[in-house]
Amino acid sequence: MEKEVLSILDKRTNFPYDIPIEKGAIRASDLRRIKSGPDDFGLMSYDPAFLNTASCQSAITFIDGDKGILRYRGYPIEQLAEKCTFLEVAYLILNGELPTELQLKNFVAAITRHTMLHETTKSFLEGFRHDAHPMGMFISTVAALSTVYPDAKNVHDPEVRKLQIHRLIGKVPTIAAYTYRHSLGYPYIYPDDDFSYTENFMNMLWKMVEPKYRANPVLARALDILFILHADHEQNCSANVMRAVGSSQADPFVCIAAAAAALSGPLHGGANEEVLKMLDEIGSKENVRGYVDKIKAGHGKLMGFGHRIYKNYDPRARIIKWAADQVFVATGRNPKLDIALELEKIALEDEYFIKRKLYPNVDFYSGIIYQALGFKPELFTVLFAIPRTVGWLAQWQEMLQDPEQKIARPRQVYTGYDVREFVPIEQRAVRAASASR
Ligand code: ACO
């Protein structure tokens, strides 16, 4: 078959170039051959915020944003959410195939073995102020695990990597639950390996004086589904951070802390908490139209709406809406749902949102269901970080095994001064400082 090429004529030199096209992409480094003269560095591509740059090849997650499709390792998210447990999906994401019964049993046992935190890590958590945000505690405590497991630095040993992956997946719910108990001043509850991953998490969050905590199975399943939906989402902001920090061969604990920091921002995973604040601000269905008009006039954004990749309904939001109905049977309806449904209806019929292809994303309904499950808004982004740890680790592992990957180091288009004569301090005049220089 004939190779696909892009032919470019550089009008500066009238020199033609053939740039190979592979899998629908050209290699940006091929552009370096295009020079205006012998001293020219070569052409670069300029792509702030990576709007059109593939930073890696990946076989983990597939998204078709126009059609609203999401698949992990080729399996549609709808089927995985309906038929699998979270740890089954975690195994799939990390290893590429769905586990056999025995593989799953061993994987669950390996994760369960690593749910405890070192007592010094518990004391570390106790040092936070009572009103510390759970996400700040989560990020710092995950980073602190790097000091507990110095063996994790050996990132090129597959067995060492596997051990850290089990440790991290096992420990993130324990850290998350302890951040919650800390903010309430409750004693920490140790993990209980009689329970499934999500039941154990609920146990560590909510067990009080009863001898054995019993999770409501409907709520535990709903949380498991939410974890499945949040497990990976290809090269989003936090996955990109995971890969970038990991590319310097830093250990996975500090890499996960960095990725979680990226997740915490309100434009990324922090949006679920912001949605609840927004629904509180709107207050009632009657105020929705006025609120939407304010957004259209340029006052803020509709939180939980819009996505860099999805220009259609986010398939995860659809499943969350379905799961919310199951949860509300057990918990009673969250009155904020009516405001959210009205907001969605008005926005989806509005020219502003239609033109920009702004649809509800995963964060729009997740807060409502989390609140019905009994979580406080401050914990919502931590609830996102627990399952996303699996995706971050899969992306990290894939990056380390990819012979084409090197330390992440983008180029820049320099816009500062050319060389200047140094001015001694007594001769310096006050000039208007430019933030960009
Ligand atoms: N409300 C109102 N207008 C919006 C919204 C929104 N939520 N999102 C985008 N727009 C508008 C922008 O103002 C812009 O309008 P313009 O063309 O008139 O300037 C246009 O739509 C395109 O938006 P961009 O900001 O260029 O889109 P980008 O891909 O950079 O941003 C993002 C995507 C960050 C998700 C954005 O839609 C947003 O801020 N949404 C609200 C926060 C949110 O819900 N984040 C969670 C995303 S899902 C996740 O990370 C798990």
Short mmCIF file of C-alpha atoms and ligand atoms in Angstrom, two decimals:
data_model
loop_
_atom_site.label_atom_id
_atom_site.label_comp_id
_atom_site.label_asym_id
_atom_site.label_seq_id
_atom_site.Cartn_x
_atom_site.Cartn_y
_atom_site.Cartn_z
CA MET A 1 0.00 0.00 0.00
CA GLU A 2 1.24 3.46 -0.88
CA LYS A 3 2.37 5.48 2.14
CA GLU A 4 0.27 8.50 3.03
CA VAL A 5 2.20 11.77 2.87
CA LEU A 6 1.52 15.43 3.42
CA SER A 7 3.20 17.60 0.76
CA ILE A 8 4.23 21.03 1.97
CA LEU A 9 5.65 23.87 -0.11
CA ASP A 10 7.58 26.38 2.00
CA LYS A 11 6.91 29.68 0.26
CA ARG A 12 9.88 31.27 2.07
CA THR A 13 12.32 29.05 0.17
CA ASN A 14 10.07 27.47 -2.47
CA PHE A 15 11.34 24.13 -1.18
CA PRO A 16 8.90 21.16 -1.18
CA TYR A 17 8.70 18.61 1.67
CA ASP A 18 6.95 15.27 1.98
CA ILE A 19 5.90 14.56 5.56
CA PRO A 20 4.71 10.99 6.29
CA ILE A 21 1.25 10.57 7.79
CA GLU A 22 0.85 7.68 10.25
CA LYS A 23 -2.45 6.80 11.98
CA GLY A 24 -3.89 10.17 11.01
CA ALA A 25 -0.99 12.17 12.45
CA ILE A 26 2.27 13.72 11.33
CA ARG A 27 5.29 13.72 13.61
CA ALA A 28 5.92 17.26 14.82
CA SER A 29 9.68 16.57 14.75
CA ASP A 30 9.44 16.02 10.96
CA LEU A 31 8.58 19.72 10.69
CA ARG A 32 12.09 20.51 11.92
CA ARG A 33 13.38 19.67 8.44
CA ILE A 34 11.55 22.75 7.18
CA LYS A 35 14.06 25.58 7.53
CA SER A 36 14.23 29.09 6.12
CA GLY A 37 18.04 28.92 6.02
CA PRO A 38 21.00 26.94 7.41
CA ASP A 39 20.89 28.75 10.81
CA ASP A 40 17.17 28.25 11.26
CA PHE A 41 16.23 25.84 14.08
CA GLY A 42 13.41 24.44 11.94
CA LEU A 43 9.64 24.76 12.03
CA MET A 44 7.77 24.00 15.25
CA SER A 45 4.07 23.51 15.83
CA TYR A 46 2.51 25.93 18.34
CA ASP A 47 -0.34 24.37 20.29
CA PRO A 48 -1.21 26.01 23.62
CA ALA A 49 -3.32 23.68 25.79
CA PHE A 50 -2.65 20.77 23.38
CA LEU A 51 -5.76 21.48 21.32
CA ASN A 52 -4.52 19.34 18.45
CA THR A 53 -1.43 17.52 19.67
CA ALA A 54 -1.21 13.80 20.42
CA SER A 55 1.46 13.42 23.10
CA CYS A 56 1.51 9.62 23.03
CA GLN A 57 0.13 6.47 21.47
CA SER A 58 -2.22 4.70 23.87
CA ALA A 59 -4.25 1.49 23.81
CA ILE A 60 -6.17 2.10 27.06
CA THR A 61 -9.20 4.31 26.48
CA PHE A 62 -11.05 5.31 23.33
CA ILE A 63 -13.31 8.36 23.13
CA ASP A 64 -15.29 9.58 20.14
CA GLY A 65 -16.36 12.96 21.42
CA ASP A 66 -18.70 13.73 18.52
CA LYS A 67 -20.61 10.48 18.91
CA GLY A 68 -20.45 10.37 22.72
CA ILE A 69 -18.56 7.04 22.82
CA LEU A 70 -16.29 5.90 25.66
CA ARG A 71 -14.56 2.51 25.76
CA TYR A 72 -11.95 0.99 28.07
CA ARG A 73 -9.71 -1.45 26.17
CA GLY A 74 -12.41 -1.68 23.49
CA TYR A 75 -15.34 -2.45 25.82
CA PRO A 76 -18.22 0.09 25.84
CA ILE A 77 -18.54 1.90 29.17
CA GLU A 78 -22.26 1.05 29.31
CA GLN A 79 -21.55 -2.71 29.32
CA LEU A 80 -18.75 -2.43 31.87
CA ALA A 81 -20.92 -0.30 34.18
CA GLU A 82 -23.77 -2.81 33.93
CA LYS A 83 -21.86 -6.08 34.20
CA CYS A 84 -18.59 -5.55 36.10
CA THR A 85 -17.29 -4.62 39.51
CA PHE A 86 -14.89 -1.71 39.84
CA LEU A 87 -11.88 -3.94 40.56
CA GLU A 88 -12.71 -6.08 37.51
CA VAL A 89 -12.60 -2.92 35.39
CA ALA A 90 -9.41 -1.80 37.16
CA TYR A 91 -7.78 -5.11 36.17
CA LEU A 92 -8.95 -4.61 32.58
CA ILE A 93 -7.59 -1.06 32.39
CA LEU A 94 -4.23 -2.02 33.87
CA ASN A 95 -3.71 -5.35 32.09
CA GLY A 96 -5.57 -4.96 28.81
CA GLU A 97 -7.92 -7.96 29.24
CA LEU A 98 -10.88 -8.79 31.44
CA PRO A 99 -9.74 -11.12 34.24
CA THR A 100 -10.67 -14.79 34.57
CA GLU A 101 -12.28 -15.73 37.90
CA LEU A 102 -8.92 -16.79 39.32
CA GLN A 103 -7.11 -13.67 38.06
CA LEU A 104 -9.79 -11.49 39.61
CA LYS A 105 -9.64 -13.37 42.91
CA ASN A 106 -5.87 -12.89 43.08
CA PHE A 107 -6.11 -9.23 42.07
CA VAL A 108 -8.79 -8.48 44.69
CA ALA A 109 -6.66 -10.28 47.31
CA ALA A 110 -3.57 -8.25 46.32
CA ILE A 111 -5.46 -4.94 46.56
CA THR A 112 -7.13 -5.91 49.85
CA ARG A 113 -3.73 -6.82 51.34
CA HIS A 114 -2.59 -3.22 50.82
CA THR A 115 -5.49 -1.23 52.25
CA MET A 116 -3.83 -0.47 55.63
CA LEU A 117 -1.86 2.73 56.19
CA HIS A 118 1.33 2.83 58.20
CA GLU A 119 0.58 4.25 61.67
CA THR A 120 2.97 7.15 61.02
CA THR A 121 0.89 8.08 57.97
CA LYS A 122 -2.15 8.16 60.25
CA SER A 123 -0.31 10.52 62.60
CA PHE A 124 0.70 12.61 59.58
CA LEU A 125 -3.00 13.04 58.71
CA GLU A 126 -3.75 14.05 62.29
CA GLY A 127 -1.52 17.10 61.80
CA PHE A 128 -3.95 18.78 59.41
CA ARG A 129 -6.27 21.50 60.72
CA HIS A 130 -9.84 20.37 61.39
CA ASP A 131 -11.11 22.44 58.43
CA ALA A 132 -8.44 21.37 55.89
CA HIS A 133 -9.94 20.62 52.49
CA PRO A 134 -10.01 16.81 51.95
CA MET A 135 -8.39 17.16 48.52
CA GLY A 136 -5.39 19.00 50.00
CA MET A 137 -5.06 16.28 52.64
CA PHE A 138 -5.41 13.56 50.00
CA ILE A 139 -2.74 15.03 47.72
CA SER A 140 -0.26 15.57 50.55
CA THR A 141 -0.79 12.16 52.12
CA VAL A 142 -0.39 10.30 48.83
CA ALA A 143 2.85 12.23 48.25
CA ALA A 144 3.97 11.36 51.80
CA LEU A 145 3.66 7.64 51.00
CA SER A 146 6.73 8.13 48.83
CA THR A 147 8.73 8.42 52.06
CA VAL A 148 7.23 5.20 53.42
CA TYR A 149 8.02 3.15 50.30
CA PRO A 150 11.46 4.18 48.99
CA ASP A 151 11.54 0.97 46.89
CA ALA A 152 8.99 2.68 44.62
CA LYS A 153 11.79 4.69 43.01
CA ASN A 154 12.83 1.64 41.01
CA VAL A 155 10.27 2.41 38.31
CA HIS A 156 11.86 0.22 35.64
CA ASP A 157 11.38 -3.03 37.58
CA PRO A 158 7.98 -4.50 36.54
CA GLU A 159 7.53 -6.33 39.87
CA VAL A 160 8.26 -3.16 41.86
CA ARG A 161 5.81 -1.26 39.67
CA LYS A 162 3.12 -3.89 40.22
CA LEU A 163 3.57 -3.71 43.99
CA GLN A 164 3.18 0.09 44.01
CA ILE A 165 0.09 -0.19 41.80
CA HIS A 166 -1.49 -2.58 44.33
CA ARG A 167 -0.43 -0.35 47.22
CA LEU A 168 -1.87 2.76 45.67
CA ILE A 169 -5.20 1.26 44.61
CA GLY A 170 -5.49 -0.35 48.05
CA LYS A 171 -4.62 2.75 50.05
CA VAL A 172 -6.39 5.61 48.29
CA PRO A 173 -9.84 4.77 49.74
CA THR A 174 -8.30 4.51 53.22
CA ILE A 175 -6.66 7.94 52.84
CA ALA A 176 -9.91 9.39 51.46
CA ALA A 177 -11.97 7.99 54.35
CA TYR A 178 -9.46 9.26 56.92
CA THR A 179 -9.60 12.79 55.48
CA TYR A 180 -13.36 12.69 56.03
CA ARG A 181 -13.15 11.28 59.58
CA HIS A 182 -10.45 13.82 60.38
CA SER A 183 -12.64 16.76 59.38
CA LEU A 184 -15.38 15.47 61.71
CA GLY A 185 -13.01 14.60 64.55
CA TYR A 186 -14.05 10.92 64.45
CA PRO A 187 -11.59 8.09 65.13
CA TYR A 188 -10.21 6.42 62.01
CA ILE A 189 -11.71 3.03 61.12
CA TYR A 190 -9.33 0.32 59.95
CA PRO A 191 -10.05 -1.48 56.66
CA ASP A 192 -12.11 -4.67 56.87
CA ASP A 193 -11.23 -7.32 54.29
CA ASP A 194 -14.63 -9.05 54.62
CA PHE A 195 -15.96 -6.32 52.35
CA SER A 196 -15.77 -5.43 48.66
CA TYR A 197 -13.67 -2.41 47.64
CA THR A 198 -16.57 0.06 47.80
CA GLU A 199 -18.23 -1.52 50.86
CA ASN A 200 -14.94 -1.30 52.72
CA PHE A 201 -14.66 2.37 51.75
CA MET A 202 -18.17 3.00 53.08
CA ASN A 203 -17.24 1.10 56.25
CA MET A 204 -14.17 3.29 56.81
CA LEU A 205 -16.27 6.43 56.22
CA TRP A 206 -19.39 5.73 58.19
CA LYS A 207 -18.89 2.99 60.81
CA MET A 208 -19.73 4.32 64.25
CA VAL A 209 -20.34 2.13 67.33
CA GLU A 210 -22.00 -0.85 65.67
CA PRO A 211 -19.92 -4.06 65.88
CA LYS A 212 -20.06 -4.61 62.10
CA TYR A 213 -20.92 -2.01 59.46
CA ARG A 214 -23.44 -3.12 56.83
CA ALA A 215 -23.43 -1.12 53.60
CA ASN A 216 -26.75 -0.75 51.78
CA PRO A 217 -26.15 -2.98 48.72
CA VAL A 218 -27.98 -0.59 46.35
CA LEU A 219 -25.80 2.31 47.46
CA ALA A 220 -22.61 0.22 47.39
CA ARG A 221 -23.38 -0.87 43.82
CA ALA A 222 -24.13 2.72 42.78
CA LEU A 223 -20.77 3.83 44.18
CA ASP A 224 -19.06 0.95 42.39
CA ILE A 225 -20.66 2.10 39.11
CA LEU A 226 -19.53 5.68 39.76
CA PHE A 227 -16.00 4.37 40.31
CA ILE A 228 -16.15 2.47 37.00
CA LEU A 229 -17.25 5.61 35.15
CA HIS A 230 -14.39 7.65 36.59
CA ALA A 231 -11.61 5.08 36.18
CA ASP A 232 -9.91 6.54 33.09
CA HIS A 233 -10.46 9.17 30.44
CA GLU A 234 -7.41 9.08 28.16
CA GLN A 235 -5.17 12.18 27.93
CA ASN A 236 -7.05 14.62 30.15
CA CYS A 237 -5.32 17.29 32.22
CA SER A 238 -4.44 15.03 35.19
CA ALA A 239 -3.41 12.02 33.05
CA ASN A 240 -1.13 14.34 31.13
CA VAL A 241 0.40 15.49 34.43
CA MET A 242 0.83 11.86 35.52
CA ARG A 243 2.72 11.09 32.33
CA ALA A 244 4.77 14.30 32.42
CA VAL A 245 5.91 13.87 36.04
CA GLY A 246 6.40 10.13 35.52
CA SER A 247 8.56 10.82 32.48
CA SER A 248 11.23 12.23 34.81
CA GLN A 249 11.19 8.76 36.47
CA ALA A 250 9.80 10.13 39.73
CA ASP A 251 8.15 7.47 41.90
CA PRO A 252 4.42 6.74 41.38
CA PHE A 253 3.34 8.19 44.76
CA VAL A 254 4.54 11.69 43.93
CA CYS A 255 3.26 11.27 40.37
CA ILE A 256 -0.23 10.40 41.65
CA ALA A 257 -0.09 13.37 44.04
CA ALA A 258 0.73 15.65 41.09
CA ALA A 259 -2.06 14.16 38.97
CA ALA A 260 -4.52 14.57 41.87
CA ALA A 261 -3.44 18.20 42.20
CA ALA A 262 -4.32 18.73 38.55
CA LEU A 263 -7.66 17.01 39.13
CA SER A 264 -8.51 19.32 42.03
CA GLY A 265 -8.96 22.41 39.83
CA PRO A 266 -12.53 23.62 39.20
CA LEU A 267 -12.18 23.21 35.43
CA HIS A 268 -11.32 19.50 35.88
CA GLY A 269 -12.40 17.15 38.70
CA GLY A 270 -13.11 20.04 41.07
CA ALA A 271 -16.16 20.86 38.93
CA ASN A 272 -18.39 18.34 40.76
CA GLU A 273 -18.10 20.35 43.99
CA GLU A 274 -18.70 23.58 42.04
CA VAL A 275 -21.90 22.17 40.50
CA LEU A 276 -23.40 21.70 43.95
CA LYS A 277 -22.43 25.26 44.94
CA MET A 278 -24.03 26.49 41.72
CA LEU A 279 -27.28 24.56 42.35
CA ASP A 280 -27.37 26.00 45.88
CA GLU A 281 -26.87 29.49 44.45
CA ILE A 282 -29.69 29.00 41.93
CA GLY A 283 -31.90 27.81 44.80
CA SER A 284 -35.05 26.83 42.87
CA LYS A 285 -36.32 25.83 39.41
CA GLU A 286 -37.84 29.27 38.89
CA ASN A 287 -34.42 30.94 39.05
CA VAL A 288 -32.80 28.73 36.40
CA ARG A 289 -33.57 30.87 33.36
CA GLY A 290 -32.21 34.02 34.99
CA TYR A 291 -29.04 32.14 35.96
CA VAL A 292 -28.51 30.86 32.42
CA ASP A 293 -28.98 34.41 31.09
CA LYS A 294 -26.26 35.61 33.48
CA ILE A 295 -23.88 32.93 32.17
CA LYS A 296 -24.66 33.90 28.58
CA ALA A 297 -23.90 37.52 29.44
CA GLY A 298 -20.39 36.41 30.38
CA HIS A 299 -20.76 36.05 34.17
CA GLY A 300 -19.05 32.75 34.85
CA LYS A 301 -19.55 29.29 33.42
CA LEU A 302 -22.21 26.69 33.81
CA MET A 303 -20.30 24.21 35.95
CA GLY A 304 -20.61 20.58 34.84
CA PHE A 305 -21.20 21.69 31.24
CA GLY A 306 -18.82 21.54 28.29
CA HIS A 307 -15.87 19.34 27.54
CA ARG A 308 -12.72 19.57 25.47
CA ILE A 309 -13.45 16.25 23.75
CA TYR A 310 -17.20 15.58 24.06
CA LYS A 311 -19.22 17.69 21.67
CA ASN A 312 -22.20 15.49 22.42
CA TYR A 313 -23.80 14.11 25.59
CA ASP A 314 -21.08 12.68 27.86
CA PRO A 315 -22.01 8.95 28.04
CA ARG A 316 -20.96 8.90 31.70
CA ALA A 317 -23.51 11.61 32.58
CA ARG A 318 -26.25 9.43 31.01
CA ILE A 319 -25.29 6.41 33.16
CA ILE A 320 -25.05 8.57 36.30
CA LYS A 321 -28.57 9.85 35.67
CA TRP A 322 -29.76 6.24 35.49
CA ALA A 323 -27.82 5.26 38.64
CA ALA A 324 -29.24 8.30 40.46
CA ASP A 325 -32.77 6.95 39.95
CA GLN A 326 -31.75 3.67 41.66
CA VAL A 327 -30.15 5.56 44.54
CA PHE A 328 -33.16 7.84 45.05
CA VAL A 329 -35.40 4.78 45.55
CA ALA A 330 -33.26 3.97 48.60
CA THR A 331 -32.47 7.48 49.85
CA GLY A 332 -35.35 9.65 48.68
CA ARG A 333 -35.02 12.14 45.86
CA ASN A 334 -32.37 14.86 46.13
CA PRO A 335 -34.38 18.08 45.55
CA LYS A 336 -31.38 19.53 43.66
CA LEU A 337 -32.11 17.06 40.87
CA ASP A 338 -35.14 19.10 39.80
CA ILE A 339 -33.01 22.24 39.49
CA ALA A 340 -30.37 20.28 37.55
CA LEU A 341 -32.95 18.77 35.17
CA GLU A 342 -34.45 22.21 34.53
CA LEU A 343 -30.98 23.65 33.97
CA GLU A 344 -30.11 20.89 31.50
CA LYS A 345 -33.43 21.34 29.65
CA ILE A 346 -33.07 25.11 29.32
CA ALA A 347 -29.39 24.94 28.35
CA LEU A 348 -29.87 22.20 25.75
CA GLU A 349 -32.59 24.25 24.03
CA ASP A 350 -30.58 27.47 24.10
CA GLU A 351 -28.77 28.75 21.01
CA TYR A 352 -25.66 29.73 23.07
CA PHE A 353 -25.11 26.16 24.28
CA ILE A 354 -26.24 24.49 21.03
CA LYS A 355 -23.81 26.57 18.95
CA ARG A 356 -20.89 25.77 21.24
CA LYS A 357 -21.91 22.11 21.60
CA LEU A 358 -22.01 22.36 25.39
CA TYR A 359 -23.59 19.31 27.02
CA PRO A 360 -23.63 18.03 30.62
CA ASN A 361 -20.36 16.31 31.49
CA VAL A 362 -19.65 13.63 34.12
CA ASP A 363 -19.52 16.21 36.91
CA PHE A 364 -22.99 17.62 36.30
CA TYR A 365 -24.96 14.78 37.91
CA SER A 366 -22.24 13.07 39.97
CA GLY A 367 -22.47 15.64 42.81
CA ILE A 368 -26.22 15.11 43.14
CA ILE A 369 -25.84 11.36 43.47
CA TYR A 370 -22.84 11.71 45.81
CA GLN A 371 -24.89 13.99 48.04
CA ALA A 372 -27.77 11.51 48.07
CA LEU A 373 -25.27 8.80 49.04
CA GLY A 374 -24.35 10.91 52.08
CA PHE A 375 -21.13 12.62 50.95
CA LYS A 376 -20.31 16.25 51.66
CA PRO A 377 -19.38 18.39 48.60
CA GLU A 378 -15.79 18.86 49.87
CA LEU A 379 -15.26 15.12 49.40
CA PHE A 380 -16.57 14.92 45.82
CA THR A 381 -13.24 15.43 44.07
CA VAL A 382 -11.57 12.90 46.37
CA LEU A 383 -14.28 10.45 45.26
CA PHE A 384 -13.17 11.12 41.70
CA ALA A 385 -9.48 10.65 42.57
CA ILE A 386 -9.97 7.15 44.09
CA PRO A 387 -11.01 5.38 40.86
CA ARG A 388 -8.96 7.69 38.62
CA THR A 389 -5.86 6.41 40.42
CA VAL A 390 -6.31 3.27 38.31
CA GLY A 391 -6.32 5.24 35.07
CA TRP A 392 -3.34 7.35 36.12
CA LEU A 393 -1.37 4.21 36.96
CA ALA A 394 -2.27 2.55 33.66
CA GLN A 395 -1.18 5.68 31.76
CA TRP A 396 2.04 5.84 33.79
CA GLN A 397 2.84 2.19 33.15
CA GLU A 398 2.13 2.50 29.44
CA MET A 399 4.37 5.59 29.25
CA LEU A 400 7.27 3.82 31.00
CA GLN A 401 6.99 0.82 28.65
CA ASP A 402 6.82 2.92 25.49
CA PRO A 403 10.27 3.01 23.84
CA GLU A 404 9.38 6.28 22.10
CA GLN A 405 8.72 8.18 25.33
CA LYS A 406 11.38 10.38 26.91
CA ILE A 407 11.31 13.08 29.55
CA ALA A 408 8.42 15.42 28.68
CA ARG A 409 9.89 18.71 27.64
CA PRO A 410 7.84 20.98 25.37
CA ARG A 411 9.34 23.78 23.30
CA GLN A 412 8.31 27.42 23.53
CA VAL A 413 7.94 30.31 21.13
CA TYR A 414 10.13 32.93 22.86
CA THR A 415 8.57 36.40 22.91
CA GLY A 416 10.91 38.14 25.39
CA TYR A 417 13.71 40.67 24.88
CA ASP A 418 16.69 40.09 22.67
CA VAL A 419 20.03 40.38 24.49
CA ARG A 420 20.25 43.56 26.66
CA GLU A 421 23.05 45.51 28.30
CA PHE A 422 23.09 44.96 32.11
CA VAL A 423 22.00 48.08 34.09
CA PRO A 424 23.60 48.65 37.53
CA ILE A 425 21.01 49.07 40.32
CA GLU A 426 21.71 52.79 40.91
CA GLN A 427 21.02 53.58 37.23
CA ARG A 428 17.73 51.68 36.98
CA ALA A 429 14.62 53.72 36.28
CA VAL A 430 11.21 52.43 37.34
CA ARG A 431 9.53 50.90 34.35
CA ALA A 432 6.09 49.45 34.01
CA ALA A 433 6.65 45.77 34.71
CA SER A 434 5.16 43.42 32.20
CA ALA A 435 3.92 40.17 33.69
CA SER A 436 4.86 38.36 30.52
CA ARG A 437 8.53 39.42 30.65
N1 ACO B 1 -20.55 27.45 30.44
C1 ACO B 1 -20.65 28.47 29.57
N2 ACO B 1 -19.88 28.62 28.49
C2 ACO B 1 -18.94 27.68 28.28
C3 ACO B 1 -18.78 26.58 29.15
C4 ACO B 1 -19.62 26.49 30.26
N3 ACO B 1 -19.51 25.47 31.10
N4 ACO B 1 -17.77 25.80 28.68
C5 ACO B 1 -17.31 26.39 27.57
N5 ACO B 1 -18.01 27.52 27.33
C6 ACO B 1 -17.87 28.42 26.19
C7 ACO B 1 -16.57 29.22 26.28
O1 ACO B 1 -16.76 30.43 26.96
C8 ACO B 1 -16.24 29.40 24.83
O2 ACO B 1 -17.09 30.39 24.32
P1 ACO B 1 -16.56 31.42 23.17
O3 ACO B 1 -16.30 30.57 21.96
O4 ACO B 1 -17.67 32.40 23.00
O5 ACO B 1 -15.30 32.03 23.73
C9 ACO B 1 -16.67 28.09 24.19
O6 ACO B 1 -17.73 27.59 25.02
C10 ACO B 1 -15.53 27.07 24.08
O7 ACO B 1 -15.04 26.82 25.38
P2 ACO B 1 -13.52 26.60 25.74
O8 ACO B 1 -13.28 27.17 27.12
O9 ACO B 1 -12.64 27.07 24.62
O10 ACO B 1 -13.45 25.01 25.81
P3 ACO B 1 -12.28 24.14 26.42
O11 ACO B 1 -12.26 22.88 25.66
O12 ACO B 1 -11.01 24.91 26.53
O13 ACO B 1 -12.79 23.89 27.93
C11 ACO B 1 -13.88 22.98 29.79
C12 ACO B 1 -13.42 22.74 28.35
C13 ACO B 1 -12.69 23.45 30.66
C14 ACO B 1 -14.41 21.67 30.37
C15 ACO B 1 -15.00 24.07 29.79
O14 ACO B 1 -16.11 23.61 29.04
C16 ACO B 1 -15.45 24.43 31.22
O15 ACO B 1 -14.81 25.28 31.84
N6 ACO B 1 -16.56 23.80 31.72
C17 ACO B 1 -17.01 24.08 33.10
C18 ACO B 1 -16.13 23.32 34.09
C19 ACO B 1 -16.39 21.83 34.06
O16 ACO B 1 -17.53 21.37 34.08
N7 ACO B 1 -15.30 21.08 34.05
C20 ACO B 1 -15.35 19.60 34.10
C21 ACO B 1 -14.96 19.01 32.79
S1 ACO B 1 -15.09 17.25 32.83
C22 ACO B 1 -13.72 16.78 33.70
O17 ACO B 1 -12.69 17.36 33.72
C23 ACO B 1 -13.85 15.61 34.52
#
